[in-house]
């Protein structure tokens, strides 16, 4: 839906349909039992804002995610907006922010620390990942 470093189309933001762009990945290493997908905004005024956390996606070599609430045994964690789901890009008016989608390969289930915030959960998933990749785009709220 967008190229790395490019603008993310409005339809995936609070100004559009507020749905995630389709994500496709390949080359998941052997031994991967599940995949996690996270979306963060490091430019948010109060520190990194977590827009989306999905865990428990199948650990197969190739994957696709094009739904805010995927099924198949996956789990959507609570994000920084306090919602279990996708919260689209919505920087303050006049600002352009960077949004990073990460795909993380896991070979074990991650148990979060007590009272973990959404950002804590992202950090714990990153630390447990055996491999991963990311794509970053920008969105401007004009």
Short mmCIF file of C-alpha atoms in Angstrom, two decimals:
data_model
loop_
_atom_site.label_atom_id
_atom_site.label_comp_id
_atom_site.label_asym_id
_atom_site.label_seq_id
_atom_site.Cartn_x
_atom_site.Cartn_y
_atom_site.Cartn_z
CA UNK A 1 0.00 0.00 0.00
CA UNK A 2 3.07 2.27 0.37
CA UNK A 3 6.82 2.12 -0.15
CA UNK A 4 9.31 2.24 2.70
CA UNK A 5 9.98 5.88 3.49
CA UNK A 6 6.93 6.98 1.53
CA UNK A 7 3.61 8.48 2.51
CA UNK A 8 1.00 6.15 4.00
CA UNK A 9 -2.34 6.61 2.17
CA UNK A 10 -5.02 8.51 4.08
CA UNK A 11 -7.43 5.56 4.01
CA UNK A 12 -5.35 3.81 6.71
CA UNK A 13 -5.53 6.82 9.07
CA UNK A 14 -8.08 8.49 11.32
CA UNK A 15 -8.92 10.66 8.29
CA UNK A 16 -9.92 7.59 6.27
CA UNK A 17 -11.22 4.10 7.02
CA UNK A 18 -8.97 3.66 10.09
CA UNK A 19 -7.99 0.18 8.89
CA UNK A 20 -4.47 -1.23 8.61
CA UNK A 21 -2.71 -1.46 5.28
CA UNK A 22 -2.17 -5.01 4.04
CA UNK A 23 1.18 -6.41 5.13
CA UNK A 24 2.96 -9.27 3.37
CA UNK A 25 6.17 -10.95 4.52
CA UNK A 26 8.35 -13.87 3.56
CA UNK A 27 11.55 -15.58 4.65
CA UNK A 28 10.46 -16.41 8.18
CA UNK A 29 13.26 -18.57 9.64
CA UNK A 30 12.79 -22.22 10.49
CA UNK A 31 11.82 -22.89 14.08
CA UNK A 32 9.48 -19.89 14.19
CA UNK A 33 6.36 -20.84 16.12
CA UNK A 34 4.52 -17.55 15.74
CA UNK A 35 4.77 -14.07 14.28
CA UNK A 36 3.92 -10.73 15.91
CA UNK A 37 3.14 -7.47 14.12
CA UNK A 38 3.48 -4.08 15.82
CA UNK A 39 2.91 -0.50 14.67
CA UNK A 40 4.57 2.37 16.52
CA UNK A 41 4.86 6.15 16.17
CA UNK A 42 8.12 7.37 17.76
CA UNK A 43 7.24 11.01 16.94
CA UNK A 44 4.18 11.16 19.24
CA UNK A 45 4.19 14.19 21.58
CA UNK A 46 4.25 12.08 24.78
CA UNK A 47 6.74 9.46 23.58
CA UNK A 48 6.34 6.41 21.38
CA UNK A 49 2.67 5.62 20.73
CA UNK A 50 1.79 1.97 20.07
CA UNK A 51 -0.99 1.80 17.48
CA UNK A 52 -1.25 -1.96 17.08
CA UNK A 53 0.06 -5.23 18.52
CA UNK A 54 -0.94 -8.59 17.04
CA UNK A 55 0.58 -11.80 18.39
CA UNK A 56 0.09 -15.48 17.68
CA UNK A 57 0.06 -15.26 13.89
CA UNK A 58 1.14 -18.52 12.21
CA UNK A 59 4.92 -18.99 12.03
CA UNK A 60 4.89 -20.17 8.41
CA UNK A 61 7.53 -18.98 5.92
CA UNK A 62 5.19 -16.50 4.22
CA UNK A 63 2.48 -14.39 5.78
CA UNK A 64 -0.16 -11.80 5.10
CA UNK A 65 -2.14 -9.59 7.45
CA UNK A 66 -4.90 -7.37 6.12
CA UNK A 67 -7.38 -7.15 8.97
CA UNK A 68 -7.41 -5.07 12.13
CA UNK A 69 -8.65 -8.10 14.10
CA UNK A 70 -7.23 -11.25 12.51
CA UNK A 71 -8.52 -14.63 13.61
CA UNK A 72 -6.91 -18.03 13.54
CA UNK A 73 -5.69 -18.08 17.12
CA UNK A 74 -4.02 -14.69 16.97
CA UNK A 75 -4.44 -12.11 19.72
CA UNK A 76 -4.76 -8.34 19.45
CA UNK A 77 -3.26 -6.60 22.47
CA UNK A 78 -4.37 -3.30 24.00
CA UNK A 79 -2.63 -0.35 22.32
CA UNK A 80 -1.69 3.10 23.64
CA UNK A 81 -5.24 4.31 22.94
CA UNK A 82 -6.51 1.70 25.41
CA UNK A 83 -8.14 -0.39 22.65
CA UNK A 84 -7.53 -3.99 21.65
CA UNK A 85 -7.18 -3.36 17.95
CA UNK A 86 -5.77 -1.04 15.33
CA UNK A 87 -5.74 2.71 15.86
CA UNK A 88 -4.86 4.51 12.65
CA UNK A 89 -2.34 7.27 12.18
CA UNK A 90 -3.52 10.62 13.51
CA UNK A 91 -0.71 13.06 14.35
CA UNK A 92 -1.56 16.56 15.57
CA UNK A 93 -2.71 18.93 12.82
CA UNK A 94 0.23 20.32 10.87
CA UNK A 95 2.62 17.53 11.85
CA UNK A 96 4.14 14.67 9.89
CA UNK A 97 5.01 11.53 11.86
CA UNK A 98 6.90 8.33 11.04
CA UNK A 99 5.07 5.03 11.51
CA UNK A 100 6.96 1.76 11.71
CA UNK A 101 5.35 -1.61 11.02
CA UNK A 102 7.44 -4.48 12.39
CA UNK A 103 7.08 -8.21 11.76
CA UNK A 104 8.77 -10.24 14.50
CA UNK A 105 9.53 -13.98 14.34
CA UNK A 106 9.19 -15.77 17.68
CA UNK A 107 10.12 -19.29 18.71
CA UNK A 108 8.33 -19.18 22.07
CA UNK A 109 5.34 -17.51 23.68
CA UNK A 110 6.16 -14.17 25.30
CA UNK A 111 4.90 -13.69 28.85
CA UNK A 112 4.64 -10.00 29.62
CA UNK A 113 5.77 -8.55 32.92
CA UNK A 114 3.08 -7.52 35.39
CA UNK A 115 1.43 -4.20 34.54
CA UNK A 116 3.24 -4.02 31.18
CA UNK A 117 2.27 -0.99 29.11
CA UNK A 118 1.77 -1.37 25.34
CA UNK A 119 5.30 -0.03 24.78
CA UNK A 120 6.68 -2.49 27.37
CA UNK A 121 5.00 -5.31 25.44
CA UNK A 122 6.57 -4.14 22.18
CA UNK A 123 10.00 -4.04 23.82
CA UNK A 124 9.52 -7.54 25.25
CA UNK A 125 8.43 -8.88 21.84
CA UNK A 126 11.47 -7.29 20.19
CA UNK A 127 13.78 -8.79 22.81
CA UNK A 128 12.30 -12.26 22.30
CA UNK A 129 12.33 -12.11 18.49
CA UNK A 130 14.72 -14.38 16.64
CA UNK A 131 14.34 -12.34 13.46
CA UNK A 132 12.30 -9.50 12.10
CA UNK A 133 11.81 -6.82 9.52
CA UNK A 134 10.18 -3.43 9.30
CA UNK A 135 8.81 -0.82 6.95
CA UNK A 136 8.41 2.85 7.89
CA UNK A 137 6.11 5.35 6.27
CA UNK A 138 4.98 8.87 7.00
CA UNK A 139 1.58 10.46 7.49
CA UNK A 140 0.85 14.17 7.63
CA UNK A 141 -2.28 15.57 9.23
CA UNK A 142 -2.97 18.65 7.16
#
